[in-house]
Coordinates of C-alpha atoms in Angstrom, one line a residue:
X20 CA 30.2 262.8 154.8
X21 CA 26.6 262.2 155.2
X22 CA 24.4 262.6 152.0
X23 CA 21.2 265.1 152.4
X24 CA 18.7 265.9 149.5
X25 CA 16.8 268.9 149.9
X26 CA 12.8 269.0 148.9
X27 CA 10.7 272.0 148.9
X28 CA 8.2 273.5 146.1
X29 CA 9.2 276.9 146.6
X30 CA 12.9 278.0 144.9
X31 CA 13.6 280.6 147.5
X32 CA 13.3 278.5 150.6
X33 CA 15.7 276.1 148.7
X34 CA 17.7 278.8 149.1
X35 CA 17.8 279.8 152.0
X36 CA 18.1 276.1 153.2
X37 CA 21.3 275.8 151.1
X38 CA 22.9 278.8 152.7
X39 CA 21.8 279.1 156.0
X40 CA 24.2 276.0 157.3
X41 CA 27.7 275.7 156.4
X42 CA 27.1 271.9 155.2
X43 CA 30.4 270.8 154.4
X44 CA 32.0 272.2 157.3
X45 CA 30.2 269.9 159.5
X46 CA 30.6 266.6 157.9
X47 CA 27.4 266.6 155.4
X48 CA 27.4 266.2 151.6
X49 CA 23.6 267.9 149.7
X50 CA 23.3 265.6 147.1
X51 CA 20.4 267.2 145.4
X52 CA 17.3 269.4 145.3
X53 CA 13.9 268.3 144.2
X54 CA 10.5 270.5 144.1
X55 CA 7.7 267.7 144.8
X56 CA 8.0 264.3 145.9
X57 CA 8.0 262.7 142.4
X58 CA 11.5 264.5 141.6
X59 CA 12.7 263.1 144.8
X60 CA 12.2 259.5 144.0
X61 CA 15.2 259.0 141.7
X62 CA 17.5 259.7 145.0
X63 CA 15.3 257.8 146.9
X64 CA 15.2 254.6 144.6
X65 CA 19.1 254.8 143.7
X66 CA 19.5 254.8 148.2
X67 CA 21.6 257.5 147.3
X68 CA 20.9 259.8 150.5
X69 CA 20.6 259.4 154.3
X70 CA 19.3 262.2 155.0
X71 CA 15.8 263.8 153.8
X72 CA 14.6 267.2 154.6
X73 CA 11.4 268.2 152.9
X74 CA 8.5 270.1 153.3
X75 CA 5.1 268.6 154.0
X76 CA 2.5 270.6 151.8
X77 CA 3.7 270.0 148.1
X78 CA 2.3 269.4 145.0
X79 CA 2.4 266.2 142.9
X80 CA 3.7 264.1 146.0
X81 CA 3.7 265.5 149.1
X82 CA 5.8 265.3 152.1
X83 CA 3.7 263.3 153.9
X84 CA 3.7 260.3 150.8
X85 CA 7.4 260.9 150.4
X86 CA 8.0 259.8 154.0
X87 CA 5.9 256.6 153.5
X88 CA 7.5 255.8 150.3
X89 CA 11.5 256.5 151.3
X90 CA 10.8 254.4 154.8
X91 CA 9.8 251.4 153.0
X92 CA 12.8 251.7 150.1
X93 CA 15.6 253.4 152.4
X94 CA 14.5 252.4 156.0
X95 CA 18.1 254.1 157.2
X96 CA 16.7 257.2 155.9
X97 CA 16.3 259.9 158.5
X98 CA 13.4 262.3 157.7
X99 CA 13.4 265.9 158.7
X100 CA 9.5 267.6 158.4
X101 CA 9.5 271.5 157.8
X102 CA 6.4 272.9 158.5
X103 CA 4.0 276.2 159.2
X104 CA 2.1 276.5 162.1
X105 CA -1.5 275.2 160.8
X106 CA 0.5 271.6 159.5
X107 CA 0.7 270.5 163.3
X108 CA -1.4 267.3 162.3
X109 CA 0.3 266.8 159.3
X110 CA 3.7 266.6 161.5
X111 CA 2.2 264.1 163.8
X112 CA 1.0 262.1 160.6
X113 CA 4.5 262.3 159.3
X114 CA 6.1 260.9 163.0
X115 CA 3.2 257.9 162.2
X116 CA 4.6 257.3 159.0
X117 CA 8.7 257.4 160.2
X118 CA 9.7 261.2 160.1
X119 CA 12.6 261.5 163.0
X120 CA 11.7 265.2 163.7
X121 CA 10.5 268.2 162.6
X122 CA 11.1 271.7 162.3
X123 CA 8.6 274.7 162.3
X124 CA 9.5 276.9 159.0
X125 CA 9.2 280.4 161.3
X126 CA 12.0 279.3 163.8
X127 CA 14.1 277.6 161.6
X128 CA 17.7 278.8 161.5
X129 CA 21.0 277.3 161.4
X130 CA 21.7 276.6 165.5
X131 CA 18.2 274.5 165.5
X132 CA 18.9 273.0 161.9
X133 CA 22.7 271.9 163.2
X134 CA 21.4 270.4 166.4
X135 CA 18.8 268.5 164.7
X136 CA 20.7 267.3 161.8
X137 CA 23.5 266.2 164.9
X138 CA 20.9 264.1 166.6
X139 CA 19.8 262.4 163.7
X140 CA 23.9 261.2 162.5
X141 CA 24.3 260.4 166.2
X142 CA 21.2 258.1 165.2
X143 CA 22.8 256.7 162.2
X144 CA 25.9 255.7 163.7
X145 CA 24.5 253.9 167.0
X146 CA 22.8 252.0 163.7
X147 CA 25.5 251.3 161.9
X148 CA 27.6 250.5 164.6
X149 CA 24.9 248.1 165.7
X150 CA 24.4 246.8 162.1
X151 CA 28.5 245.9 162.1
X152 CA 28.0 244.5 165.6
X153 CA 25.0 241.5 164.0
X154 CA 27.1 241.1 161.0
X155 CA 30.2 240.3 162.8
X156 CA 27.8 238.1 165.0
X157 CA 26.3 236.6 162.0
X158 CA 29.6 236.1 160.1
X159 CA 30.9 234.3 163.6
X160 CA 27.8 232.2 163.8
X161 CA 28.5 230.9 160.1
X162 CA 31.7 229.6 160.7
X163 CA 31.0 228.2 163.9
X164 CA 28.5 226.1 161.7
X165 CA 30.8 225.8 159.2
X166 CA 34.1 224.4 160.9
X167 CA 31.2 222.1 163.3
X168 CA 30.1 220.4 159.7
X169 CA 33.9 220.2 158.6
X170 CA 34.1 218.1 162.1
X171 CA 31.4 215.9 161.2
X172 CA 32.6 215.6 157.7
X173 CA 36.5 214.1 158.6
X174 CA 34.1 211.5 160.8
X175 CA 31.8 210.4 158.6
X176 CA 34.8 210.0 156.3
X177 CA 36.8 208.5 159.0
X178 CA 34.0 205.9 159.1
X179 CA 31.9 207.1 162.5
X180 CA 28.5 205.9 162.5
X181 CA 27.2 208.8 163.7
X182 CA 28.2 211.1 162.0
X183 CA 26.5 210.7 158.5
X184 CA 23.1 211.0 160.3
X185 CA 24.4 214.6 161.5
X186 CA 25.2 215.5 158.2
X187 CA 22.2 214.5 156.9
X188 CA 20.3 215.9 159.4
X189 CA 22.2 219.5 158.4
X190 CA 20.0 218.5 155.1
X191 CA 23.6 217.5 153.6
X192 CA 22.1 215.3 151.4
X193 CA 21.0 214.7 148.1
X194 CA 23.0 214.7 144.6
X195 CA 27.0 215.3 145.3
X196 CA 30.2 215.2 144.0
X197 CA 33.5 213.9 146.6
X198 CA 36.5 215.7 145.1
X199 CA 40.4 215.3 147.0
X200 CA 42.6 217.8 146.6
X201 CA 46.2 217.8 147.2
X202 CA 48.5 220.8 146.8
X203 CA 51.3 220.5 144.9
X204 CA 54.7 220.7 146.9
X205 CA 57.5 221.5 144.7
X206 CA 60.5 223.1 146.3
X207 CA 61.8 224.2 143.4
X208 CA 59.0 225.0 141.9
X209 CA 58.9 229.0 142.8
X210 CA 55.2 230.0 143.0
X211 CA 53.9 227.5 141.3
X212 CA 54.6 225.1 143.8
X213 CA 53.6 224.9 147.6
X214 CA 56.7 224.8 150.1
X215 CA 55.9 222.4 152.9
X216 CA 56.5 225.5 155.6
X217 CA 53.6 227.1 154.0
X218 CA 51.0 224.1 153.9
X219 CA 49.0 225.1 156.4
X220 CA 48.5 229.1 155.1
X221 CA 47.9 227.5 151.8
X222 CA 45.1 225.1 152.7
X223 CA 43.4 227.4 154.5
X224 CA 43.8 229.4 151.6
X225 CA 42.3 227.3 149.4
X226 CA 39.8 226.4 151.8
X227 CA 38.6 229.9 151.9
X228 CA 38.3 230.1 148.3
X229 CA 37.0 227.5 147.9
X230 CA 33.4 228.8 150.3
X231 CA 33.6 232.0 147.9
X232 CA 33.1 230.3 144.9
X233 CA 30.7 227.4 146.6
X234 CA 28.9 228.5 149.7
X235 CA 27.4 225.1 149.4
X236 CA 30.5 222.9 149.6
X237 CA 31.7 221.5 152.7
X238 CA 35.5 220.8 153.0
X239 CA 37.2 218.5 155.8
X240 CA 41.6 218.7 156.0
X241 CA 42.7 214.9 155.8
X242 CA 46.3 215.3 155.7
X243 CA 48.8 217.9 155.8
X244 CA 48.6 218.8 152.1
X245 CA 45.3 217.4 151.4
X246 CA 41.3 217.9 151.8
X247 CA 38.1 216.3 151.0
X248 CA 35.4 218.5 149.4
X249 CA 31.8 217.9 149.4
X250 CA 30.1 219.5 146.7
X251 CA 25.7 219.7 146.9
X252 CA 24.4 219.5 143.1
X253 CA 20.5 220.2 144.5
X254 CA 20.2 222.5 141.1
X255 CA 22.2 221.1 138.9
X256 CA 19.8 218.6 137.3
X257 CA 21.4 215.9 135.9
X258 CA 24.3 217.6 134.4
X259 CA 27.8 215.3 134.1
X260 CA 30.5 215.9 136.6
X261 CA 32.3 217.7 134.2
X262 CA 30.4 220.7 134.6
X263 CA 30.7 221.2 137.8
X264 CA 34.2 220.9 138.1
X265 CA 33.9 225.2 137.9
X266 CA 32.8 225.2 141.6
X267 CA 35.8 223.7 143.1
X268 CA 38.7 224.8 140.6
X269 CA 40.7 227.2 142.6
X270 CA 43.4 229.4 141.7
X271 CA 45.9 227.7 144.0
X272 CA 47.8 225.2 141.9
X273 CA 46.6 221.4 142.7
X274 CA 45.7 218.3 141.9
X275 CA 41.9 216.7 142.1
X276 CA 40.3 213.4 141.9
X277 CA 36.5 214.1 141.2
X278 CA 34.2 211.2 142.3
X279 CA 31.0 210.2 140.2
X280 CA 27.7 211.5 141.3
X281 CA 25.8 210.3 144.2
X282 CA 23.0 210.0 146.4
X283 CA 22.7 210.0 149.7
X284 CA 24.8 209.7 152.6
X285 CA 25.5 205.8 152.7
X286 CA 27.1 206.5 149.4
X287 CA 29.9 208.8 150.9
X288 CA 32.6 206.4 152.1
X289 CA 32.5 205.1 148.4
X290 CA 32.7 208.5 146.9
X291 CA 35.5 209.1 149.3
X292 CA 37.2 205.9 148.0
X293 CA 36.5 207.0 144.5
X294 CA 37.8 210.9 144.4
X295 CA 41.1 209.3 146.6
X296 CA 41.5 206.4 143.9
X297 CA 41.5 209.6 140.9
X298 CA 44.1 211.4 142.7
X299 CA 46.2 208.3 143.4
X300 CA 45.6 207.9 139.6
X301 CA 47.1 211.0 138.6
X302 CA 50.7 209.8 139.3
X303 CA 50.5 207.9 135.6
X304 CA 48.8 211.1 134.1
X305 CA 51.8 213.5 134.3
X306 CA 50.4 216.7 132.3
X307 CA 47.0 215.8 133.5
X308 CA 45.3 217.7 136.9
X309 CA 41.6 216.5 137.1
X310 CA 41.0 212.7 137.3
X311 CA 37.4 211.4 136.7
X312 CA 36.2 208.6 138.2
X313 CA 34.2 207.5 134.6
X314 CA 38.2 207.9 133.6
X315 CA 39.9 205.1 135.7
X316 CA 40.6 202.2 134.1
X317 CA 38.5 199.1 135.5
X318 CA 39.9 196.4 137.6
X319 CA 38.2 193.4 139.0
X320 CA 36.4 195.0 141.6
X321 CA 34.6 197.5 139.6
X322 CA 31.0 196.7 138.6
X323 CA 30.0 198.3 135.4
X324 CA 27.2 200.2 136.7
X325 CA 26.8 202.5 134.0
X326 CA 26.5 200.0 131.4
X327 CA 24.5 197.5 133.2
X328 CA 21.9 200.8 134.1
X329 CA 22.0 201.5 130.2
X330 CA 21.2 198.1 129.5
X331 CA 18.5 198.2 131.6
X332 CA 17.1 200.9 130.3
X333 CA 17.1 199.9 126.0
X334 CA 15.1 196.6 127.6
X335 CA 12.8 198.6 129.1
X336 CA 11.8 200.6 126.2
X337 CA 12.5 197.6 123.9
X338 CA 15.8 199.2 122.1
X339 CA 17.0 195.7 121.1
X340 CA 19.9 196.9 119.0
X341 CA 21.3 199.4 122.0
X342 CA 20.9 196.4 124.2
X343 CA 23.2 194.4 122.2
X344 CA 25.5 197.1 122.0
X345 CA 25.6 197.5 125.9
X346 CA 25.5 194.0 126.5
X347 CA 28.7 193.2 124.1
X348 CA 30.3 196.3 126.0
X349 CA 30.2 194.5 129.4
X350 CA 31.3 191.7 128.2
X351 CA 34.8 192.6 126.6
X352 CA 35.6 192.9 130.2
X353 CA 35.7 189.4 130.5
X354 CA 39.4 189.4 129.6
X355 CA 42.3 187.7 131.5
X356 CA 44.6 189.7 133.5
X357 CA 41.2 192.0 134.2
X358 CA 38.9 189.7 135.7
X359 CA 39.1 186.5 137.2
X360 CA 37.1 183.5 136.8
X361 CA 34.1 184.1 139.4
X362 CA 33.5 187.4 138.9
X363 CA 33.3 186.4 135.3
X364 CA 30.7 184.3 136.3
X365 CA 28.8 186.2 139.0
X366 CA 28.9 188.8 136.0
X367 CA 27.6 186.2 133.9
X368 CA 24.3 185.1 136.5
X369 CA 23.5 188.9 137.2
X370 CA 23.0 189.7 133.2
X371 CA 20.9 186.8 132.5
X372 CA 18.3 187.3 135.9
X373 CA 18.9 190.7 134.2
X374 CA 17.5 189.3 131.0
X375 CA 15.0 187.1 132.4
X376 CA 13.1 189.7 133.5
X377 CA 12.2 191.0 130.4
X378 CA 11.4 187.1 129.0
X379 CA 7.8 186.5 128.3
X380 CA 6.0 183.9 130.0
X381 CA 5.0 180.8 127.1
X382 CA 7.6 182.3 124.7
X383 CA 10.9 180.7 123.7
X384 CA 13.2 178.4 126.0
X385 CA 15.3 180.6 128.7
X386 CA 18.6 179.6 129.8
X387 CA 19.2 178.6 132.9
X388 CA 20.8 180.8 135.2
X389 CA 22.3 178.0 137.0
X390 CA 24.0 176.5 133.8
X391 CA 27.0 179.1 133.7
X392 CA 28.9 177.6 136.5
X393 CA 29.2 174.2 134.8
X394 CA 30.9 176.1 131.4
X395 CA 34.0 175.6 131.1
X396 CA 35.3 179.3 129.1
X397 CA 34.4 182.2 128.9
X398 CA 33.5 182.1 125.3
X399 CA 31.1 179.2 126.2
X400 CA 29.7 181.7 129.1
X401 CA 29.4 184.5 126.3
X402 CA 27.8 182.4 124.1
X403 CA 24.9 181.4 127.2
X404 CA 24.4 185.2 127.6
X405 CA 23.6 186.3 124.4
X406 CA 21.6 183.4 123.8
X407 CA 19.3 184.6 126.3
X408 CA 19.6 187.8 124.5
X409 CA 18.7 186.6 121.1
X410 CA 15.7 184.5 122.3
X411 CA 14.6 188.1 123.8
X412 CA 15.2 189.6 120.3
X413 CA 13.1 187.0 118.7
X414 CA 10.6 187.3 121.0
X415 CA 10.3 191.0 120.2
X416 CA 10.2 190.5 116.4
X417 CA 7.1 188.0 116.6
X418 CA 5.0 189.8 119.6
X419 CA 6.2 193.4 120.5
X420 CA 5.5 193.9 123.6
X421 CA 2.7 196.4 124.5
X422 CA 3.1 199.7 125.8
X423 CA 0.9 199.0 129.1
X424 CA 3.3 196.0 129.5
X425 CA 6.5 198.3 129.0
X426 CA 4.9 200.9 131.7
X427 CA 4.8 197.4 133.8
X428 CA 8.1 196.9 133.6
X429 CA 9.0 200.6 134.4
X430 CA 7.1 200.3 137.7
X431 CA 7.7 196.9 138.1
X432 CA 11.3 198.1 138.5
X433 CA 10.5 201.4 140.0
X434 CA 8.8 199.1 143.2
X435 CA 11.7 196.8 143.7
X436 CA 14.1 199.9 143.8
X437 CA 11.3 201.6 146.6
X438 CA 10.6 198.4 148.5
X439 CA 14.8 197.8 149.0
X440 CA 15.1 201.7 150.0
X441 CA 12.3 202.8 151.8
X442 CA 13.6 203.1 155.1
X443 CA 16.9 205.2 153.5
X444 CA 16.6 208.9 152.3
X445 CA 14.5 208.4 148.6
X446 CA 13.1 211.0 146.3
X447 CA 11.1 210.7 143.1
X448 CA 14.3 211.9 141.8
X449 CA 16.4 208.8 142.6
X450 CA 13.8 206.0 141.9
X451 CA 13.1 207.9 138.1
X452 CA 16.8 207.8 137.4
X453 CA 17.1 204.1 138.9
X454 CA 14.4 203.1 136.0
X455 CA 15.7 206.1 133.3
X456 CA 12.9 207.5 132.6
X457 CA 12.2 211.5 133.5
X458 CA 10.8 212.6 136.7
X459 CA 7.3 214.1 135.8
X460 CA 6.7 210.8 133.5
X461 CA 7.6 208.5 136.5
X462 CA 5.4 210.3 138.8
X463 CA 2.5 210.0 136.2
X464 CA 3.1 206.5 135.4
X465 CA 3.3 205.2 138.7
X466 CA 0.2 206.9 139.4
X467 CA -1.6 205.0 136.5
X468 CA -0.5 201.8 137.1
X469 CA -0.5 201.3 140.9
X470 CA -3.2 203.8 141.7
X471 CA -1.1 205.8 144.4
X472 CA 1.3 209.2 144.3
X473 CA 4.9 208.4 145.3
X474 CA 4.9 209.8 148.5
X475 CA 1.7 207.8 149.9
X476 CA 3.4 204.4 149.0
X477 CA 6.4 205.2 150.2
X478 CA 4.6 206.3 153.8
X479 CA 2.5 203.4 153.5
X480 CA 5.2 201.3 153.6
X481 CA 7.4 202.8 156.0
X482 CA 4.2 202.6 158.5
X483 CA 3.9 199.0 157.9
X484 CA 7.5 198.7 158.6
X485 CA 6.7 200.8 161.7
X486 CA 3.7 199.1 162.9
X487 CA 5.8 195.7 162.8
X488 CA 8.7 196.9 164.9
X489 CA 6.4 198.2 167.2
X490 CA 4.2 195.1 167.9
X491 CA 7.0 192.6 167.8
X492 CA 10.2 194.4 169.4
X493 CA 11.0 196.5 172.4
X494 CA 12.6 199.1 170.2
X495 CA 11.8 202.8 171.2
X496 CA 9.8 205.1 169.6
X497 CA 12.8 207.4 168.2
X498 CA 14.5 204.0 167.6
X499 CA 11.5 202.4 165.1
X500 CA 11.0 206.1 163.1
X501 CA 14.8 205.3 162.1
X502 CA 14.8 202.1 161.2
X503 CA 11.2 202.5 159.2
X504 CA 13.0 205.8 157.2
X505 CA 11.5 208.9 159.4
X506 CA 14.1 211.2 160.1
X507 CA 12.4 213.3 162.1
X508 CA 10.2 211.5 165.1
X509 CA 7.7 214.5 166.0
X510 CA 6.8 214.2 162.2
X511 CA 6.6 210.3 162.6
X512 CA 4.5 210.3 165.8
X513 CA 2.3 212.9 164.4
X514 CA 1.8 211.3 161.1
X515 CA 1.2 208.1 162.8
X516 CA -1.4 209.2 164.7
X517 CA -3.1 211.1 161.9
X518 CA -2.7 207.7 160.5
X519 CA -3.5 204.7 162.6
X520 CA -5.5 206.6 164.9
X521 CA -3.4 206.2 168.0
X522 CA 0.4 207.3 168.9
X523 CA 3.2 205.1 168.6
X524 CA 3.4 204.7 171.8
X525 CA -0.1 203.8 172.6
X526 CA 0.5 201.1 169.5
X527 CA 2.9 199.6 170.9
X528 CA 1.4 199.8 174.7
X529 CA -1.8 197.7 173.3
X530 CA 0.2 195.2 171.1
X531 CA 2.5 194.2 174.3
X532 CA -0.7 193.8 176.8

């Protein structure tokens, strides 16, 4: 049934409207009457109508304002002038303004109201059968895109080159989560359980699912019961992976190992290996269905990032009492049957450099780095470490160290981080977390102390990198905006010639003759 509202100032030719057409017999619904424009607008902003008749000369709101006004809310609206004789430019005013046809009040009676009104629903089906036709087209399009980034997902987790720079050239990139999932396949189980016959239905299932609650997320099937889950946190700030977890838990009973947070695609193999290692880990964790990666326990090959960032962080603001606290949390690591001797040691080297670069020149003796492989234990390497620790702590008792020498320190930190990453995917973002301090006081800070924005020295030194591929290799032009961090070559060239003066090309050209 198609909805019609009925507008007219004068009661009687409501009226005669109403009963001069059998609506319901011919497939139309009158939803309402209104007197002026104004009374019209509450069907008109509810969309509650798609069809308007109404007469042009009203008070309040005319017919003429009421056609502008329902075209831009309800542009599926078809609008049916009536008018007298003298309103001839006020019809062609209302065809201007969207009306689909008009009737002259005099001759109006229910033949040329019925073939009207016909013309105008054959109108509004053609459009909705063209509006279905675009959406289906749309719809097809998005999973076309969809199972294409799937593709290039299983590679770049199979290990293909190529295929991270796709992904992150589909702007997949930035904060993530990795999660695997693996259904559960309990014959016995009932509905509980997954049967292997119906593995496939189910992880398509889940996969589907999975879209509606995180449009974002990008899913690849590794195995026959399993499938790896990328999961964009662009707005999620710097919330813990614990809160996510709502955008990939699923009604389908399974099990999930969540990897920690990253950034940037080079990170995605070790996510991968991560969220795989937390599933694996489940097996001990019977009543347990989400594994963590902060939850595994630590073996020799795992670096104690998070505690070596926190460490690095108290030094930095001059927390001397957190630092210890960190620093005596890495090392109860050092046990036997946990780590063995050289990566005790490596351990060992990287916290003192770590230490010596908060050490003060002229102030107290500094171990030697290159002392701890002559000890002989590990208490006597425990012992060399927090001496270095202690002479910092007693160096901060007798001279606190300045605030401009702290904000040194920061972008001290902040520069090695940049000049190490440049030519890699880096935001403000990432170098502020590197050096744990917020965003907007990074980006002021570095700004104070080196005199440039973020973004100019990172340009600046991607163009330097840029300048000396081109002058001293036969790399090509697409070649050197890769390997000096630009993603995008027709940016590259056009900022380089903005820049230097001169294209790429032309750089190169003149440095070769």
């Amino acid at each position: 049934m198609y909805r019609v509202l009925l507008v007219d100032d004068e009661a009687i030719a409501r009226t005669g409207l109403r009963s001069a057409f059998d609506w319901e017999r011919y497939g139309y619904r009158l939803v309402g009457e209104a007197s002026n424009g104004q009374r019209a607008m509450k069907w008109i902003l509810n969309g509650d109508l798609d069809i308007l008749i109404t007469d042009i000369a009203m008070p309040v709101m005319d017919g003429l304002e009421l056609t502008r006004r329902t075209r831009e809310l309800c542009p599926w609206v078809k609008v049916l002038l009536l008018s007298c004789h003298s309103d001839f430019e006020f019809v062609r005013e209302g065809i201007r303004l969207g009306a689909s046809d008009y009737i002259l009040k005099p001759t109006l009676d229910a033949d040329s109201l019925g073939a009207v009104l016909d013309h105008m629903r054959l109108k509004l089906e053609e459009e909705k059968q063209m509006q279905r036709i675009l959406t289906e087209h749309e719809q097809q399009q998005r999973l076309n895109q969809k199972k294409a980034a799937e593709k290039v997902l299983f590679q770049a987790l199979s290990g293909e080159p190529g295929a991270l720079a796709k992904l992150e050239a589909w702007n997949h990139n930035g904060p993530y989560l990795l999660a695997v999932l693996q259904l559960n396949s309990d014959p016995g189980a009932g509905a509980a359980g997954v049967q292997h016959k119906d593995w496939h239905d189910e992880i398509e299932r889940l996969m589907g699912q999975l879209y509606d609650q995180a449009p974002e997320a990008l899913a690849a099937r590794l195995e026959t019961d399993r499938i790896a889950v990328y999961v964009p946190l662009r707005h999620a700030g710097r919330l813990p992976a614990s809160e996510h977890e709502a955008a990939i838990r699923l009604p389908i009973r399974c099990a999930m190992g969540l990897s920690r947070r990253y950034n940037g695609m080079d990170k995605l193999q070790e996510a991968f290996r991560e969220a795989s290692e937390c599933l694996e880990g489940l097996f001990f964790h019977k009543d347990q269905q989400i594994l963590r990666a902060e939850e595994l326990p630590l073996t020799e090959a795992d670096r104690p990032a998070a505690e070596l960032h926190a460490l690095r962080a108290a030094l930095t603001v001059g927390n001397m009492d957190i630092s210890e606290e960190r620093l005596q949390s890495i090392m109860l690591r050092w046990q036997p049957g946990r780590m063995k001797k050289r990566a005790v040691l490596r351990e060992a080297e990287e916290l003192l450099s770590l230490l010596a670069m908060f050490h003060l020149p002229g102030g107290p003796p500094f171990p030697q780095i290159g002392e701890v492989g002559k000890l002989r234990s590990v208490e006597e390497v425990k012992e060399l470490v927090l001496q270095g620790f202690h002479t910092l702590r007693e160096e901060a008792m007798r001279h606190p160290v300045p605030e401009s020498t702290l904000h040194e320190r920061i972008v001290l930190q902040a520069v090695q981080y940049i000049k190490a990453h440049f030519n890699e995917p880096i935001s403000l973002q990432e170098v502020a977390d590197e050096v744990a301090v917020s965003r907007n006081y990074f980006s002021e800070l570095f700004k104070r102390v080196t005199g440039h924005n973020f973004i100019d020295y990172v340009i600046d030194l991607r163009l330097k990198r840029a300048k000396e591929l081109l002058s001293t290799t036969s790399l090509r032009v697409y070649e050197v905006a890769d390997r000096s961090g630009f993603n995008d070559v027709k940016y590259f060239s056009k900022l380089f010639k903005k820049l230097v003066g001169m294209t790429p090309a032309e750089y190169q050209g003149q440095h070769r003759k």
